[in-house]
Short mmCIF file of C-alpha atoms in Angstrom, two decimals:
data_model
loop_
_atom_site.label_atom_id
_atom_site.label_comp_id
_atom_site.label_asym_id
_atom_site.label_seq_id
_atom_site.Cartn_x
_atom_site.Cartn_y
_atom_site.Cartn_z
CA MET A 218 -50.93 -91.61 171.65
CA THR A 219 -54.24 -93.34 171.20
CA THR A 220 -55.43 -95.94 173.66
CA THR A 221 -58.88 -96.66 174.95
CA PRO A 222 -59.77 -94.87 178.20
CA SER A 223 -60.97 -97.02 181.09
CA HIS A 224 -64.21 -95.01 181.26
CA PRO A 225 -64.71 -93.41 177.87
CA ASP A 226 -66.50 -90.10 177.66
CA PRO A 227 -69.36 -90.53 175.18
CA ARG A 228 -68.37 -87.18 173.62
CA THR A 229 -64.77 -88.32 173.02
CA PRO A 230 -63.99 -90.58 170.07
CA THR A 231 -62.68 -93.98 171.14
CA GLY A 232 -58.90 -94.10 171.27
CA THR A 233 -58.46 -90.35 171.77
CA THR A 234 -56.26 -88.99 174.53
CA THR A 235 -58.36 -86.77 176.77
CA PRO A 236 -57.32 -83.76 178.86
CA TYR A 237 -57.69 -85.98 181.96
CA ASP A 238 -55.07 -88.33 180.54
CA VAL A 239 -52.57 -85.47 180.59
CA GLY A 240 -53.73 -83.38 183.57
CA LEU A 241 -54.20 -86.05 186.23
CA PRO A 242 -50.73 -87.59 185.82
CA LEU A 243 -49.18 -84.11 185.96
CA LEU A 244 -51.02 -83.34 189.21
CA ARG A 245 -50.10 -86.76 190.62
CA LEU A 246 -46.44 -86.34 189.71
CA VAL A 247 -46.00 -82.84 191.15
CA LEU A 248 -48.02 -83.39 194.33
CA GLY A 249 -46.59 -86.86 194.87
CA LEU A 250 -42.98 -85.73 194.51
CA ILE A 251 -43.52 -82.76 196.84
CA MET A 252 -44.95 -85.04 199.51
CA ALA A 253 -42.40 -87.84 199.01
CA VAL A 254 -39.55 -85.33 199.38
CA HIS A 255 -41.13 -83.86 202.53
CA GLY A 256 -41.42 -87.37 203.98
CA THR A 257 -37.80 -88.27 203.21
CA GLN A 258 -36.62 -84.96 204.70
CA LYS A 259 -38.32 -85.79 207.98
CA LEU A 260 -37.43 -89.48 208.04
CA PHE A 261 -33.90 -89.62 206.60
CA GLY A 262 -32.74 -86.00 206.63
CA TRP A 263 -32.44 -86.05 202.83
CA PHE A 264 -32.75 -82.83 200.80
CA ASP A 265 -31.49 -80.75 203.75
CA GLY A 266 -34.25 -82.09 205.98
CA PRO A 267 -34.21 -82.32 209.76
CA GLY A 268 -34.20 -86.11 210.06
CA VAL A 269 -36.29 -88.19 212.41
CA THR A 270 -34.73 -87.02 215.70
CA SER A 271 -35.34 -83.31 215.06
CA THR A 272 -38.75 -84.05 213.61
CA ALA A 273 -39.64 -86.04 216.74
CA GLU A 274 -38.60 -83.13 218.95
CA ALA A 275 -40.75 -80.77 216.89
CA PHE A 276 -43.73 -83.13 217.22
CA GLU A 277 -43.29 -83.25 221.00
CA GLU A 278 -42.98 -79.44 221.19
CA VAL A 279 -46.40 -79.00 219.58
CA GLY A 280 -48.02 -81.55 221.87
CA TYR A 281 -47.89 -84.94 220.17
CA PRO A 282 -47.01 -87.85 222.47
CA ALA A 283 -44.33 -90.39 221.51
CA GLY A 284 -42.50 -87.97 219.23
CA VAL A 285 -40.34 -90.55 217.48
CA SER A 286 -43.32 -92.79 216.68
CA MET A 287 -45.38 -89.85 215.45
CA ALA A 288 -42.47 -88.56 213.36
CA VAL A 289 -41.97 -91.95 211.74
CA ILE A 290 -45.71 -92.38 211.07
CA ALA A 291 -46.05 -88.89 209.57
CA SER A 292 -42.87 -89.26 207.50
CA LEU A 293 -43.81 -92.67 206.13
CA THR A 294 -47.34 -91.45 205.37
CA GLU A 295 -45.99 -88.49 203.41
CA MET A 296 -43.35 -90.55 201.63
CA LEU A 297 -45.49 -93.58 200.76
CA GLY A 298 -48.60 -91.52 200.03
CA GLY A 299 -46.52 -89.30 197.75
CA LEU A 300 -44.98 -92.27 195.93
CA GLY A 301 -48.43 -93.83 195.59
CA LEU A 302 -49.60 -90.67 193.84
CA VAL A 303 -46.52 -90.52 191.60
CA PHE A 304 -47.14 -94.04 190.31
CA GLY A 305 -50.93 -93.92 190.50
CA LEU A 306 -50.85 -96.88 192.88
CA LEU A 307 -53.72 -97.25 195.34
CA THR A 308 -54.55 -93.65 194.46
CA PRO A 309 -57.63 -93.21 196.69
CA LEU A 310 -55.65 -94.37 199.74
CA ALA A 311 -52.56 -92.38 198.76
CA GLY A 312 -54.64 -89.21 198.40
CA ALA A 313 -56.43 -89.88 201.67
CA ALA A 314 -53.11 -90.41 203.46
CA ILE A 315 -51.93 -86.99 202.30
CA VAL A 316 -55.25 -85.44 203.39
CA GLY A 317 -54.83 -86.95 206.87
CA VAL A 318 -51.29 -85.63 207.25
CA MET A 319 -52.35 -82.19 206.03
CA ILE A 320 -55.25 -82.02 208.51
CA ASN A 321 -52.69 -82.43 211.27
CA ALA A 322 -50.31 -79.93 209.64
CA ILE A 323 -53.09 -77.35 209.37
CA SER A 324 -54.06 -77.86 213.01
CA VAL A 325 -50.45 -77.33 214.12
CA LYS A 326 -49.80 -74.31 211.92
CA TRP A 327 -53.20 -72.61 212.31
CA ALA A 328 -52.79 -69.20 213.91
CA GLY A 329 -56.05 -67.69 212.69
CA ASP A 330 -54.68 -66.53 209.33
CA VAL A 331 -55.55 -68.23 206.08
CA MET A 332 -53.20 -66.18 203.88
CA GLY A 333 -49.79 -64.61 204.48
CA GLN A 334 -46.71 -65.50 206.49
CA GLN A 335 -48.64 -67.44 209.13
CA GLY A 336 -51.32 -68.67 206.75
CA VAL A 337 -52.26 -72.21 205.84
CA GLU A 338 -53.01 -71.70 202.15
CA TYR A 339 -50.21 -74.06 201.04
CA GLU A 340 -51.48 -76.85 203.29
CA VAL A 341 -55.09 -76.25 202.19
CA LEU A 342 -54.05 -76.42 198.52
CA ILE A 343 -52.21 -79.72 199.08
CA THR A 344 -55.24 -81.08 200.94
CA ALA A 345 -57.61 -80.08 198.13
CA ALA A 346 -55.35 -81.53 195.44
CA ALA A 347 -54.96 -84.83 197.31
CA ALA A 348 -58.71 -85.07 197.94
CA THR A 349 -59.34 -84.35 194.26
CA LEU A 350 -57.08 -87.22 193.21
CA ALA A 351 -58.71 -89.56 195.74
CA LEU A 352 -62.13 -88.72 194.30
CA THR A 353 -61.29 -88.61 190.58
CA GLY A 354 -58.83 -91.45 190.51
CA PRO A 355 -55.39 -91.48 188.91
CA GLY A 356 -56.34 -91.15 185.26
CA ARG A 357 -55.67 -93.66 182.53
CA PHE A 358 -51.89 -93.88 182.88
CA ALA A 359 -51.46 -95.36 186.34
CA ALA A 360 -50.46 -98.54 188.15
CA ASP A 361 -54.03 -98.81 189.47
CA HIS A 362 -55.04 -100.10 186.04
CA PHE A 363 -53.19 -103.33 186.82
CA ILE A 364 -55.30 -103.87 189.97
CA PRO A 365 -58.66 -105.31 188.90
CA VAL A 366 -60.77 -103.69 191.64
CA LEU A 367 -59.22 -100.25 190.94
CA ARG A 368 -59.02 -100.53 187.16
CA ASN A 369 -62.30 -98.66 186.78
CA HIS A 370 -62.20 -96.05 189.52
CA ARG A 371 -65.46 -95.42 191.38
CA VAL A 372 -66.21 -92.29 193.38
CA ILE A 373 -67.15 -94.47 196.34
CA TYR A 374 -63.51 -95.66 196.57
CA GLY A 375 -62.38 -92.07 196.98
CA VAL A 376 -65.15 -91.20 199.43
CA ALA A 377 -64.40 -94.27 201.57
CA ALA A 378 -60.65 -93.62 201.52
CA LEU A 379 -61.14 -89.94 202.42
CA ALA A 380 -63.49 -90.86 205.26
CA LEU A 381 -60.81 -93.22 206.60
CA GLY A 382 -58.09 -90.57 206.25
CA VAL A 383 -60.15 -87.89 208.00
CA VAL A 384 -61.19 -90.19 210.86
CA LEU A 385 -57.59 -91.32 211.43
CA ALA A 386 -56.35 -87.71 211.29
CA PHE A 387 -58.82 -86.67 213.95
CA LEU A 388 -57.96 -89.68 216.11
CA ILE A 389 -54.31 -88.59 215.99
CA LEU A 390 -55.39 -85.04 216.88
CA LEU A 391 -57.19 -86.41 219.95
CA LEU A 392 -53.84 -87.75 221.21
CA LYS A 393 -52.31 -84.27 221.06
CA ASP A 394 -52.04 -82.21 224.26
#
């Protein structure tokens, strides 16, 4: 497949598919589906998930106020952020949303171990992958290319979105007991 990249690499002949054109959509698809499924498990109980009531109880047990509201917010953030990544739609915001959710997940799960049964390596990997997509953009094959301001991704979009996601994550953490 040969189409012109939105920001051609001067070393790549025009019209050539680059490794980014293949790698970024793969990362978006896998990470986005994982997060969308996690969100639907919490919100709707799909895929053998707990549903919103059990998720709300779990949120309250770890110190979040208004368990149902927090469960709905977290579930929707995972689901919509994941779907945004799958389609490459509003990618900087979708990646930042996942980063914000994962900051809270890490804070809840953190028991002093990075690796092992009680470790947070899975959550850290998801956070890094989501931040990477927010900073790099979705790649050439994405819905963002139909949005004029996002057509040519800029690093500043990712930095601004990540700053927003981190600030909101920490504001939510301040509400926790």
